[in-house]
Coordinates of C-alpha atoms in Angstrom, one line a residue:
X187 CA 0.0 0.0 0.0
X188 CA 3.1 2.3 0.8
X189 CA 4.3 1.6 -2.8
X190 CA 1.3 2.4 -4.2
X191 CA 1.0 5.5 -2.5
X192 CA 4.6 6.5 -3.9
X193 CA 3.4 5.8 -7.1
X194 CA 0.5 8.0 -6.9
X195 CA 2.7 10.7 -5.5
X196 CA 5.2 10.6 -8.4
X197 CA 2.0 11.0 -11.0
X198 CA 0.3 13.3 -9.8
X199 CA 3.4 15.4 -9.2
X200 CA 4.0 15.0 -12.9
X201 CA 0.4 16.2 -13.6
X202 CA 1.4 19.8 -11.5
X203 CA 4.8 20.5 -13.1
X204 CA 3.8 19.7 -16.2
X205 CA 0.3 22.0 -16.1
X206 CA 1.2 24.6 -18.7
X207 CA 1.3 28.4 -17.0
X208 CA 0.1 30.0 -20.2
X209 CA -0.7 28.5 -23.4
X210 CA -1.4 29.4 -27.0
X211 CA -2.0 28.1 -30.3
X212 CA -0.2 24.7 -30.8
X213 CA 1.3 22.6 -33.7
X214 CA -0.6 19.1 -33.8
X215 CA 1.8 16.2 -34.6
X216 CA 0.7 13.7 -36.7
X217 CA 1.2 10.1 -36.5
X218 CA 4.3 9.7 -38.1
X219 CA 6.1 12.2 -36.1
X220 CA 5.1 10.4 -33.1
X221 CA 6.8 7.0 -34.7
X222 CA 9.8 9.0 -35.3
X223 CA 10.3 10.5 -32.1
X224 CA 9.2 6.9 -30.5
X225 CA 12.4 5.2 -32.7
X226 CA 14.8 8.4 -31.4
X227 CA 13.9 7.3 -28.1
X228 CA 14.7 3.9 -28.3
X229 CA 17.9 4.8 -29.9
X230 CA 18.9 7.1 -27.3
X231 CA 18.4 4.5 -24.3
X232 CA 20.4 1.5 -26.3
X233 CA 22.6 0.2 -23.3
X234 CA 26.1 -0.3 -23.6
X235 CA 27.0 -4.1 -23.4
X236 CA 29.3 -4.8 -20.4
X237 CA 33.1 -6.0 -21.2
X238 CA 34.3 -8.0 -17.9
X239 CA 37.9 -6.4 -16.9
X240 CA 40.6 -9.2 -17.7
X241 CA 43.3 -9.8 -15.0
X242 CA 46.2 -9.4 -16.1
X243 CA 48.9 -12.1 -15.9
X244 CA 51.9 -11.0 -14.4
X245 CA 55.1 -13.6 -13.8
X246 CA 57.5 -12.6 -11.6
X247 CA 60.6 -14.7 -12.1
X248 CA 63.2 -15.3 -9.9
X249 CA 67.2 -14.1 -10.0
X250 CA 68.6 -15.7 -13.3
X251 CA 71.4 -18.0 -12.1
X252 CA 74.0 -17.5 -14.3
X253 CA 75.7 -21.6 -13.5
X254 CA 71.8 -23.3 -14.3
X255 CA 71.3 -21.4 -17.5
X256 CA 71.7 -22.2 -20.9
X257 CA 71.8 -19.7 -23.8
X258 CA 69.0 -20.5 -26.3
X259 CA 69.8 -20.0 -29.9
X260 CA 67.1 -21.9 -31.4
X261 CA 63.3 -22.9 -30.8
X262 CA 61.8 -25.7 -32.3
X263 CA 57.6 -26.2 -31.9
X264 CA 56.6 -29.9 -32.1
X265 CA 53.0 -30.8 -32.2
X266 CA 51.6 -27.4 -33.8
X267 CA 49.1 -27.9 -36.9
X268 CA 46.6 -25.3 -36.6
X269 CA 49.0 -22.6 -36.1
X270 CA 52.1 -22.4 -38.8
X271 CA 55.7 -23.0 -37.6
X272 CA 56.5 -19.4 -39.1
X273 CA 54.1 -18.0 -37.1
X274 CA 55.4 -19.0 -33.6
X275 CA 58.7 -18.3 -34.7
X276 CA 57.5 -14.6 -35.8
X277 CA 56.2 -14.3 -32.2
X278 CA 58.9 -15.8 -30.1
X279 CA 61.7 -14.4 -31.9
X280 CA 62.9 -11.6 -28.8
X281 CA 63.1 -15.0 -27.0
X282 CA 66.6 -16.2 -28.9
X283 CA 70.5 -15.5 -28.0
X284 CA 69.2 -14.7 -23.7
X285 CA 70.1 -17.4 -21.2
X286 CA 67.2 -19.5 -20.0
X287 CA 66.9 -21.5 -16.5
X288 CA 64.7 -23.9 -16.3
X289 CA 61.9 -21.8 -14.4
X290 CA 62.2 -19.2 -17.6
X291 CA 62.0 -22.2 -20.1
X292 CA 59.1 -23.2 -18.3
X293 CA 57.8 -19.8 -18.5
X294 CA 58.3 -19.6 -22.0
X295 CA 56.5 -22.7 -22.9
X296 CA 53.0 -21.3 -20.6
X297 CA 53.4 -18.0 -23.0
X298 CA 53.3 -20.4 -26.0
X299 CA 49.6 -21.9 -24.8
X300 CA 49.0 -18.1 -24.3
X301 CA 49.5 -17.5 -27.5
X302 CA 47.1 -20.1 -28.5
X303 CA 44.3 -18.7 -26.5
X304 CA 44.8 -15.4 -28.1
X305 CA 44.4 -16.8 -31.1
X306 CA 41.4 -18.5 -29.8
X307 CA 42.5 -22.1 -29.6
X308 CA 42.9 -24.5 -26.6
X309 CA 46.4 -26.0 -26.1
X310 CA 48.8 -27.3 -23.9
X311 CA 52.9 -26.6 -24.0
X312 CA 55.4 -28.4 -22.1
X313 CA 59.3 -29.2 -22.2
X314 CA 59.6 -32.8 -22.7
X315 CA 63.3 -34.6 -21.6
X316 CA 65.8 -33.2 -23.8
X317 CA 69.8 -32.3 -24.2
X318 CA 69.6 -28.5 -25.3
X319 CA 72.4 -29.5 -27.6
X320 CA 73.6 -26.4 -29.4
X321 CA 71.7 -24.0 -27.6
X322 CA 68.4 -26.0 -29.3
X323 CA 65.2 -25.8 -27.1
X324 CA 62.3 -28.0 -27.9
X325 CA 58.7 -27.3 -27.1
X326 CA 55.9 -29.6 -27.6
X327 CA 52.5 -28.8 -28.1
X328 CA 49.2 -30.6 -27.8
X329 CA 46.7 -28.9 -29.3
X330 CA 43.1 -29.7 -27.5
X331 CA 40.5 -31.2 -29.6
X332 CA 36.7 -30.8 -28.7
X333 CA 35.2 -34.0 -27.5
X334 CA 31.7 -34.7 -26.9
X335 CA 28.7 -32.0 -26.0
X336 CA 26.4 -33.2 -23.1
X337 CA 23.6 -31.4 -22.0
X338 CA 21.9 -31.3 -18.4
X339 CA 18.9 -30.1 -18.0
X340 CA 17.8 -28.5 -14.6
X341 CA 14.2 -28.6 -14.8
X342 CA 11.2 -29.7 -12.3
X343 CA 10.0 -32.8 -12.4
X344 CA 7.3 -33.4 -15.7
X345 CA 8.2 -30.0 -16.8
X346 CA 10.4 -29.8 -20.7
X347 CA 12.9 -27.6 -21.6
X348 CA 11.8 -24.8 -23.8
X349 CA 14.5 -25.8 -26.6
X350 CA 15.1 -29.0 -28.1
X351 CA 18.3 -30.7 -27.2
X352 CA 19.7 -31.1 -31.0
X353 CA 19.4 -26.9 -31.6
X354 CA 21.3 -26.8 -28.0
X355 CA 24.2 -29.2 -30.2
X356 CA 23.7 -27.1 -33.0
X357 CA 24.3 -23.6 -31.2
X358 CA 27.8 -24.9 -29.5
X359 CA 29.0 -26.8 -32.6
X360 CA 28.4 -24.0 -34.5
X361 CA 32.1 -23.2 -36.1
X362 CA 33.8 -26.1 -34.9
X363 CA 33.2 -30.0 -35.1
X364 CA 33.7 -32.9 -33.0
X365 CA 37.4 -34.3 -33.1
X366 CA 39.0 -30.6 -34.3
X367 CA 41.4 -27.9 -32.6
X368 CA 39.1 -27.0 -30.0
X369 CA 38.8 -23.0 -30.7
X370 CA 37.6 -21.0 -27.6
X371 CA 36.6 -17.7 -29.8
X372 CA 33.8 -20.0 -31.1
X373 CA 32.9 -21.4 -28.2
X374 CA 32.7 -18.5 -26.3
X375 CA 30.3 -17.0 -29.1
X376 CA 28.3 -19.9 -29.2
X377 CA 27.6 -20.2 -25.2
X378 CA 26.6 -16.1 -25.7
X379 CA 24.2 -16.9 -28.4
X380 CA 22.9 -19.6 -26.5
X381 CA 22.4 -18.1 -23.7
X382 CA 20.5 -15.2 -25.3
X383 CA 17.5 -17.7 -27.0
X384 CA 14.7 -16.5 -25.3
X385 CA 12.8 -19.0 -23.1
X386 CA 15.9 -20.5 -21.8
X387 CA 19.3 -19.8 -19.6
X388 CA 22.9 -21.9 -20.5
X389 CA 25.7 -22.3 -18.9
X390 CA 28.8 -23.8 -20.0
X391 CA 31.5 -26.1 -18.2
X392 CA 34.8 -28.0 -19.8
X393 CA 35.9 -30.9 -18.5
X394 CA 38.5 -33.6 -19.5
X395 CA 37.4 -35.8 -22.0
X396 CA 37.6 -39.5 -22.5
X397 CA 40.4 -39.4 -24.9
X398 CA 44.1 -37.9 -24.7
X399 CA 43.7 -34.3 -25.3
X400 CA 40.4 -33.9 -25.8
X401 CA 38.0 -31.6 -23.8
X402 CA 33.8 -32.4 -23.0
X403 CA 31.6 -29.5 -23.1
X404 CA 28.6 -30.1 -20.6
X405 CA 26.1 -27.3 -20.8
X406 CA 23.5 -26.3 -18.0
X407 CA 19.9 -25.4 -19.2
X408 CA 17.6 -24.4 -17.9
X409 CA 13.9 -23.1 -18.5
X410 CA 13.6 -18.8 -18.2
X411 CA 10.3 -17.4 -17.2
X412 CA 8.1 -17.7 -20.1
X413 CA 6.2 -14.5 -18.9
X414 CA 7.8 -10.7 -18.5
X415 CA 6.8 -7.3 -18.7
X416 CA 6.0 -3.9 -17.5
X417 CA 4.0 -1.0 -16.5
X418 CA 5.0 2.7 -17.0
X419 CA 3.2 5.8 -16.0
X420 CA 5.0 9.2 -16.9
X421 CA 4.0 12.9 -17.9
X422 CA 6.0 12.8 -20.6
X423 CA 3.3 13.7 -23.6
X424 CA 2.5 16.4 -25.1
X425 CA -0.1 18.7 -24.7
X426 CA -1.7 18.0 -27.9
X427 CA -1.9 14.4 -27.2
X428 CA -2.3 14.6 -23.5
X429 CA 0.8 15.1 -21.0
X430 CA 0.1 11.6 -18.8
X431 CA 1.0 8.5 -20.9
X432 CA 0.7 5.0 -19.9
X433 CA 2.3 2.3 -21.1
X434 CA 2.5 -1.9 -20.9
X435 CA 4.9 -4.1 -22.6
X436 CA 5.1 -7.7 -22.9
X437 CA 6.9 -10.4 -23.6
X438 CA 6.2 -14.0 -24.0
X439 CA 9.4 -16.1 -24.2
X440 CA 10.0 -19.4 -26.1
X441 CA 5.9 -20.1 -26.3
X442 CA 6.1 -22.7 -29.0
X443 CA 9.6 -24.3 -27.5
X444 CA 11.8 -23.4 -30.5
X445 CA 13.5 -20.1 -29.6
X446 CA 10.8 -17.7 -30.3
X447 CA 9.7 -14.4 -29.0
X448 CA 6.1 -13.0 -29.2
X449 CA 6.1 -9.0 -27.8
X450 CA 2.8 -6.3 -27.6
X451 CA 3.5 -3.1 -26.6
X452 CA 0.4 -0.6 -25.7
X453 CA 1.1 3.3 -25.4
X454 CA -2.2 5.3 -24.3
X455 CA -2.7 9.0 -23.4
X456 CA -5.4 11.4 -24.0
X457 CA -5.7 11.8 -27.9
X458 CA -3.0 9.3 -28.5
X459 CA -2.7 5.4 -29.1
X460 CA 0.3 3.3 -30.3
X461 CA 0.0 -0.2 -30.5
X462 CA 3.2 -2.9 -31.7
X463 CA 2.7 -6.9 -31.7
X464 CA 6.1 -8.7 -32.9
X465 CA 7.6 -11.7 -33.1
X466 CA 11.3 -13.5 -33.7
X467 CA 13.2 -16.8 -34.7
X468 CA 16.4 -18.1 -34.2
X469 CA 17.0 -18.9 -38.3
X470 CA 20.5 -20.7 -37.7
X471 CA 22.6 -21.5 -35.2
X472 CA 24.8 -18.7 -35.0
X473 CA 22.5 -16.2 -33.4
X474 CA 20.8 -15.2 -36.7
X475 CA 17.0 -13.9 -35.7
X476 CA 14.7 -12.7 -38.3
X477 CA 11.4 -11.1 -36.8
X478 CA 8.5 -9.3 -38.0
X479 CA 6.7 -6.2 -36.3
X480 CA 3.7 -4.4 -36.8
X481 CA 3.1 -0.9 -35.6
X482 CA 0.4 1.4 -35.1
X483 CA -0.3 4.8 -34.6
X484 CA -3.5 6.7 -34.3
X485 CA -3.6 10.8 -33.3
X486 CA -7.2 11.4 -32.7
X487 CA -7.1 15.5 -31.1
X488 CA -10.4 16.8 -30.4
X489 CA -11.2 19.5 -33.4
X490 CA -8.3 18.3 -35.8
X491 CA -8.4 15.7 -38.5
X492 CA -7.3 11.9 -37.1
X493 CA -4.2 10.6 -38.1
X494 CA -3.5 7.4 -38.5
X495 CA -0.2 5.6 -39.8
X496 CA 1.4 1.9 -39.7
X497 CA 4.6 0.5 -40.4
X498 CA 5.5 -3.6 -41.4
X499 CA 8.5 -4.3 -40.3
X500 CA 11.0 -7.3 -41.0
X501 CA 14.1 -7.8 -39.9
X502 CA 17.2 -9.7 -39.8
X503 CA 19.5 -9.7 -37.1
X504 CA 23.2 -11.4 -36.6
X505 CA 25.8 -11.0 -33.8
X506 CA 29.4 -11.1 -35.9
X507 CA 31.4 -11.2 -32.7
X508 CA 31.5 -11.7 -29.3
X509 CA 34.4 -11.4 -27.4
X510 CA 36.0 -10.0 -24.4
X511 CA 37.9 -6.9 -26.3
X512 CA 34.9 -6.6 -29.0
X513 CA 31.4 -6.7 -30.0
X514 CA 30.1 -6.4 -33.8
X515 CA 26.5 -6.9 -34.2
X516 CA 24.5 -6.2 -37.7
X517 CA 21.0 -5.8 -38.8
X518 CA 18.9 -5.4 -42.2
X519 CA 15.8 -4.2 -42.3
X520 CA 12.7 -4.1 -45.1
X521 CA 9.7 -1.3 -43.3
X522 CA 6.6 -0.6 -45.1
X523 CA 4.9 2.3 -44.0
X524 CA 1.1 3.3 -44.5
X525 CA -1.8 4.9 -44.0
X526 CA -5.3 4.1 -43.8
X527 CA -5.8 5.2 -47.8
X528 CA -2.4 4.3 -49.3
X529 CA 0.9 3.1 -48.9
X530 CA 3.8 5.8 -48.0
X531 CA 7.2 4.5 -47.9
X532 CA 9.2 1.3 -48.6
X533 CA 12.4 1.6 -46.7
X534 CA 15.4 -0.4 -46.4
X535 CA 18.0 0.2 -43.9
X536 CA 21.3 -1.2 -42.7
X537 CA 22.9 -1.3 -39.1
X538 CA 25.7 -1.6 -37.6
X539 CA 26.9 -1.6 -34.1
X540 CA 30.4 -2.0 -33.0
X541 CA 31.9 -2.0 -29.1
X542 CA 34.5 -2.1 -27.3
X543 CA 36.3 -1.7 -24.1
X544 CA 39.1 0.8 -23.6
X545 CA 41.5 3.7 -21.7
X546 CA 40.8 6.9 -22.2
X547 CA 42.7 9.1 -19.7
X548 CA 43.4 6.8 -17.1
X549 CA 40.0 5.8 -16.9
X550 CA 38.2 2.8 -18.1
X551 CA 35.5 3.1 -20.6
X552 CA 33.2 1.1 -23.1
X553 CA 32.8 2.7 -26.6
X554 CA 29.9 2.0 -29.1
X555 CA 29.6 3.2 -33.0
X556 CA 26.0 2.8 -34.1
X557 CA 25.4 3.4 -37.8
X558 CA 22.5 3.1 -40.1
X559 CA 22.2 3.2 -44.0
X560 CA 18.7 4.4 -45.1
X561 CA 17.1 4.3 -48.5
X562 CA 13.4 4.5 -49.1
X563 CA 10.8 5.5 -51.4
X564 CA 8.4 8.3 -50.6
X565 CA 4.7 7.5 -52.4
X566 CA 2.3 10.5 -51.7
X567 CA 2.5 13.5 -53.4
X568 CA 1.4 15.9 -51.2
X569 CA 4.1 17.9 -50.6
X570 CA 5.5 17.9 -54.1
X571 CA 7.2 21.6 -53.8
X572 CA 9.2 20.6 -50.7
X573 CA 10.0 17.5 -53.6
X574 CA 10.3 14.7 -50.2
X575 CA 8.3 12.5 -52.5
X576 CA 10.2 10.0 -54.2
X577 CA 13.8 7.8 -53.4
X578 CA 15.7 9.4 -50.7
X579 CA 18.9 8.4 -48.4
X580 CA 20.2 9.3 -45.6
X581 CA 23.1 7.7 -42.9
X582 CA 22.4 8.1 -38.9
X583 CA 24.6 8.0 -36.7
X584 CA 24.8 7.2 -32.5
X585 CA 27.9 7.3 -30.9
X586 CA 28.4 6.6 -26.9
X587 CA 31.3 6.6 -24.3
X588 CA 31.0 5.7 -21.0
X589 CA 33.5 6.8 -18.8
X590 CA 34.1 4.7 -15.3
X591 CA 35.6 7.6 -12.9
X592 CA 35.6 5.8 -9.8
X593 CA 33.5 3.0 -8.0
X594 CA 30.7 5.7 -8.1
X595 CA 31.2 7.7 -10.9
X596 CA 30.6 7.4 -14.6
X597 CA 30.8 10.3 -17.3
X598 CA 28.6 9.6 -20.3
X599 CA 29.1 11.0 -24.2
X600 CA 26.1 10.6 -26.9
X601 CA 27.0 12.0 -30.0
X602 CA 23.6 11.3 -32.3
X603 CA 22.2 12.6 -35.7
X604 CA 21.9 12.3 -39.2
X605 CA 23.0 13.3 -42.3
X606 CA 20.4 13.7 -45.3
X607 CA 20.6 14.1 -49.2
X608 CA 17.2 14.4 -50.0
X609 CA 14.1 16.6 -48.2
X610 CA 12.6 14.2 -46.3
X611 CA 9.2 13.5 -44.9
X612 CA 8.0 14.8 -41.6
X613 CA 8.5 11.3 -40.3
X614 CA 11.6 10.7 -41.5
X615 CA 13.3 14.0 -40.2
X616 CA 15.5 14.0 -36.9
X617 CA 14.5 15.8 -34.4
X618 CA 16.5 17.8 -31.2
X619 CA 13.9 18.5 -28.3
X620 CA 11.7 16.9 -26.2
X621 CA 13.2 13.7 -24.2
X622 CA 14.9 12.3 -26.7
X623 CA 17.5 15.0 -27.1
X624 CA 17.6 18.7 -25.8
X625 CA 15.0 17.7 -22.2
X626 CA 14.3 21.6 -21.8
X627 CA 12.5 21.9 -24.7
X628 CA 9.2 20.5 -25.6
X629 CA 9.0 17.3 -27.9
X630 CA 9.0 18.3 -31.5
X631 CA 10.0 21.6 -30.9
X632 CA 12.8 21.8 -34.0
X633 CA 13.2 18.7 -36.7
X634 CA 15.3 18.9 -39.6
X635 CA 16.5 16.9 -42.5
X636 CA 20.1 16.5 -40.6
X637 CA 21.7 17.5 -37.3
X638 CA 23.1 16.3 -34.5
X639 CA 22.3 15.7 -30.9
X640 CA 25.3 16.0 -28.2
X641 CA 24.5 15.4 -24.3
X642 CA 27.4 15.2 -22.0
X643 CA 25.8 13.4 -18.2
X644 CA 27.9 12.6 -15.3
X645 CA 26.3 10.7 -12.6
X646 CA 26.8 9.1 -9.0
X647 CA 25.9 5.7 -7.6
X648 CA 24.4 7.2 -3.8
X649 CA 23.6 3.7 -2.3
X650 CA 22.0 1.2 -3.8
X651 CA 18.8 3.1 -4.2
X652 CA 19.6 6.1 -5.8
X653 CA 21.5 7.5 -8.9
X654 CA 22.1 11.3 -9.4
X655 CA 22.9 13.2 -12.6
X656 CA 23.5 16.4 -13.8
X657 CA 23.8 16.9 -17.9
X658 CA 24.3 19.4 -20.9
X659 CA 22.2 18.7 -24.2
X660 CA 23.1 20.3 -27.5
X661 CA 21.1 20.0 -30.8
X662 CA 21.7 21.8 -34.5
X663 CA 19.7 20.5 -37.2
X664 CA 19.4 21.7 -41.2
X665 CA 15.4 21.9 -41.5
X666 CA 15.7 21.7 -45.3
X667 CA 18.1 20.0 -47.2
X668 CA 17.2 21.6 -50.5
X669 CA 15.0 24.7 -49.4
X670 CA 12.5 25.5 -52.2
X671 CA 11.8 29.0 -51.9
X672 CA 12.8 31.9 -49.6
X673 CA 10.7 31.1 -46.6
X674 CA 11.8 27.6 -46.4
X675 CA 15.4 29.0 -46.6
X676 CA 14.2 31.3 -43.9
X677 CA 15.8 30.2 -40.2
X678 CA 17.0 27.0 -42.0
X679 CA 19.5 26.2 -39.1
X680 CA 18.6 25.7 -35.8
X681 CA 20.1 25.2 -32.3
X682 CA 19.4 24.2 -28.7
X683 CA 20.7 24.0 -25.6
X684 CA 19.8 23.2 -22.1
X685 CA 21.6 22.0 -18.7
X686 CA 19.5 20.1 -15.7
X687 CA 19.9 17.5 -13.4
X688 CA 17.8 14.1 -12.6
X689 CA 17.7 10.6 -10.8
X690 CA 16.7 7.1 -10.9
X691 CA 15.1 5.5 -7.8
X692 CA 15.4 1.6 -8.1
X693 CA 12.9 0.6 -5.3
X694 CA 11.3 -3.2 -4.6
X695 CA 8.8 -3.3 -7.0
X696 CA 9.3 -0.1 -9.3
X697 CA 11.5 2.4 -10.4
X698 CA 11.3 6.6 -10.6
X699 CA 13.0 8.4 -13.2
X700 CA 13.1 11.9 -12.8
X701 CA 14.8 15.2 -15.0
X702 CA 14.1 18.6 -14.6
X703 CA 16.0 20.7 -17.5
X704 CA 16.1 24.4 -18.5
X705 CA 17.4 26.0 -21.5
X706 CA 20.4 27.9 -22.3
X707 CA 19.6 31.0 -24.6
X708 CA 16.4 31.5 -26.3
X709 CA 14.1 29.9 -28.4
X710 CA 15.0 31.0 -32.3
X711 CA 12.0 28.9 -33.4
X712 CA 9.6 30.0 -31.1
X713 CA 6.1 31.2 -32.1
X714 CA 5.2 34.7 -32.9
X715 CA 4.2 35.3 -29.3
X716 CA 7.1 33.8 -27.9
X717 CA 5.6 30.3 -26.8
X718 CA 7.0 27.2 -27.4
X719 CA 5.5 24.6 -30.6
X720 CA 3.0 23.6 -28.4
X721 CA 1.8 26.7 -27.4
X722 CA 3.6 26.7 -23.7
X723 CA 6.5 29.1 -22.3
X724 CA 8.2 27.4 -19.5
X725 CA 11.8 27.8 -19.1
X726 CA 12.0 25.0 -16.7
X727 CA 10.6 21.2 -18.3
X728 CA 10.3 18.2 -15.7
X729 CA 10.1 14.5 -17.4
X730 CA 9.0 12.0 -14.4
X731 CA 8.0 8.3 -15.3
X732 CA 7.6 5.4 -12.6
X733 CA 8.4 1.9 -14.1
X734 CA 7.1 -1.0 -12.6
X735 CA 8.2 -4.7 -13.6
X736 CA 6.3 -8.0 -13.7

């Protein structure tokens, strides 16, 4: 009841900061601007993926004793076959003409199965019983070969696992076969892709196999909760569509027992409905998902014309790598968009996302490069002047750094935008205010054909309960590409600013987010009377949602 209570608090306190002081004439969005600024979103909160810290393997070696060493001229490799003579004598060639002890020989042959595992194979090096005649040094090397996959399952009694066993084989074979140089690269990226099949968790342990040299892989599954989902209540509308939005998502993991994913989504406020069913595959064994996803979008404000407008989405989705230095992930996409009377675009896009871990300045951080290739065909012509109907292309952008300061502190960089050759539709346009982008400016306040997006945000782990922030949001965007005639050329290039500060509350059951922003400078595209696009002047904007899981 306290909780509830809380929640109640939180909304209504949204409802009295967000209550316009003086208001005007508005623009009304249409449906498509709604889809775009929806997408923006969801760009802007991609997470970064986590890169474990690897230890780093320091051998301190004792005093050289001049009377038990031997001066090494030559190395010979016995045993190698998946990695060439030459190329273990390209890497251990500082190692000739120095005097080796035994504990530095030994040394040297634990760097050679390091260098295996960099390359991303499994083997063993050791020094068997030999003369060093001539300064000669032999190494032997046994390669580990994978032996057999077993599978147990940790499930209750009567119940099945949500996967079959063979696609479970499938996923950690994928790369590699029974019998061959056991590489760990693959198997690494298959126990990843494994584990991320929804429906199901996997864990993966090696153990000795039967045979000399080989090594078993047993993998732990287990079923995941078929059921998830959430509840979010925020202020964070518009005034044309109503300021208090609710919205539940869903997802239903592995229903069918093959790797699939069925997800609704249901956004209501006022004068506003958005409403998404999809559903995904795993296609190969690899990680390879192709889904399909199915969008709607209906503006329905009291005096204006309704607006209604759908995309048909499908997709294809493949993780390239997965490692500990390195993550490469692509995506193609085919989206039909539409409207009640006709169709409006066909557009295919490409995507790319690349990170990494890193050093900048002393401090630790993970780095992500997000681009997209865009090419579409515009239908209508309703706007032939502007000329956004037919082909157009444009290339976005979303670049992130997360600094790690200390055990508390984290400085974040988002560098977002893109860059357009055509005039584009009104749905198609990227835009610099409202949540996704400058927070002390209402939502759809300046969109152009290209611009960018910068926020800088540092913020501070206080307990385990609450997370502080303070930020600075910058936005320029082009409006028209091509402007046709002297008013669209008219205050063609825009830019806002805006500073502000804001928290998360993780609390059992539910979760507050709260900003509060004001701008820096005025308002160069403000109305005539000096409001805002939707017909407010507030110099101060609050965005409050409460999140609650189930």
């Amino acid at each position: 009841m306290g909780n509830l209570r809380f929640i109640l608090f939180f909304v209504a306190a949204a409802v009295a900061v967000l209550i316009p002081l003086s208001a005007s004439a508005m623009n009304i969005p249409d449906a498509s601007s709604i889809m775009r600024d929806l997408e923006q979103q969801k760009m802007r909160d991609l997470a970064l993926p986590t890169f474990p810290k690897q230890p780093e393997k320091v051998v301190e070696l004792p005093p050289l004793d001049p009377s038990k060493s031997v001066l090494i001229k030559e190395i010979v490799f016995e045993g190698n076959e998946s990695l060439t003579t030459l190329a273990l004598d390209l890497e251990f060639a500082n190692q000739l003409n120095q005097n080796f002890d035994f504990t530095r020989m030994k040394n040297l042959a634990d760097q050679v199965g390091f260098f295996y595992q960099k390359q991303g194979l499994w083997a063993k090096a050791i020094l068997p019983q030999q003369t060093l005649e001539n300064g000669q040094l032999i190494i032997r090397i046994f390669e580990g070969r994978l032996g057999k996959v077993e599978i147990e399952k940790s499930v209750a009694e009567g119940e099945e696992l949500r996967f079959p066993d063979d696609r479970i084989r499938d996923f950690i074979l994928n790369g590699q076969k029974v019998g061959s140089t056991f590489s760990i690269l693959e198997f690494e990226d298959s126990v990843k892709n494994l584990n991320a099949v929804p429906g199901i968790t996997a864990s993966a342990v090696l153990r000795a196999g039967e045979e000399l040299g080989e090594t078993d892989v047993v993998i732990n599954a287990a079923n995941a909760p078929m059921v998830s989902g959430s509840l979010s209540l925020d202020g964070n509308g518009g005034r044309a569509t109503g300021y208090n939005q609710a919205t539940t998502s869903l997802s239903i993991d592995g229903p069918f027992g093959v790797g699939d994913q069925v997800t609704a989504m249901l956004m209501k406020s006022e004068a506003l409905t958005v409403k998404s069913l999809g559903g995904s595959y795993p296609l190969f064994s690899d990680g390879t998902r192709i889904g399909l996803n199915i969008t709607k979008v209906n503006v329905a404000i009291s005096g204006s014309p309704e607006s209604i407008s759908g995309t048909y989405l499908l997709n294809l989705s493949k993780p390239f790598k997965q490692s500990t230095d390195m993550n490469v992930t692509g995506t193609a996409s085919l989206t039909r968009k539409d409207t009640p009377d006709e169709v409006t675009a066909d557009v295919l896009a490409l995507n790319g996302v690349f990170s990494w871990p890193s050093t900048f300045l002393g401090f630790d951080s993970v780095n992500s490069v997000n681009l997209t290739s865009t090419t579409g065909f515009f239908y209508p012509k309703t706007n032939a002047e502007a000329s956004t109907n037919g082909l157009y292309n444009k290339f976005g952008f979303n670049l992130k750094q997360a600094l790690t300061l200390n055990d508390t502190d984290q400085l974040s960089l988002t560098l977002m935008g893109q860059v357009a050759f055509n005039n584009l539709d009104s749905g198609e346009k990227f835009g610099i205010a409202g949540l996704p982008a400058v927070r002390a400016y209402p939502g759809g306040e300046a969109t152009g054909d290209h611009g960018y997006f910068f926020s800088a945000q540092y913020q501070r782990q206080f307990g385990p309960v609450f997370l502080g922030r303070t930020f600075f949001d910058h936005g320029f965007v082009v409006k028209n590409q091509n402007p046709w005639n002297d008013e669209a050329a008219t205050g063609n290039y825009v830019q806002l600013s805006g500073v502000g500060i804001g928290g998360t509350w993780n609390l059992p059951g539910f979760m507050v987010n709260a900003d509060v922003a004001t701008r820096l400078g005025r308002n160069p595209v403000a109305q005539d009377d000096g409001n805002d696009s939707d017909g407010t002047h507030r110099n101060v904007r609050a965005w409050i949602s409460v999140m609650i899981p189930f």
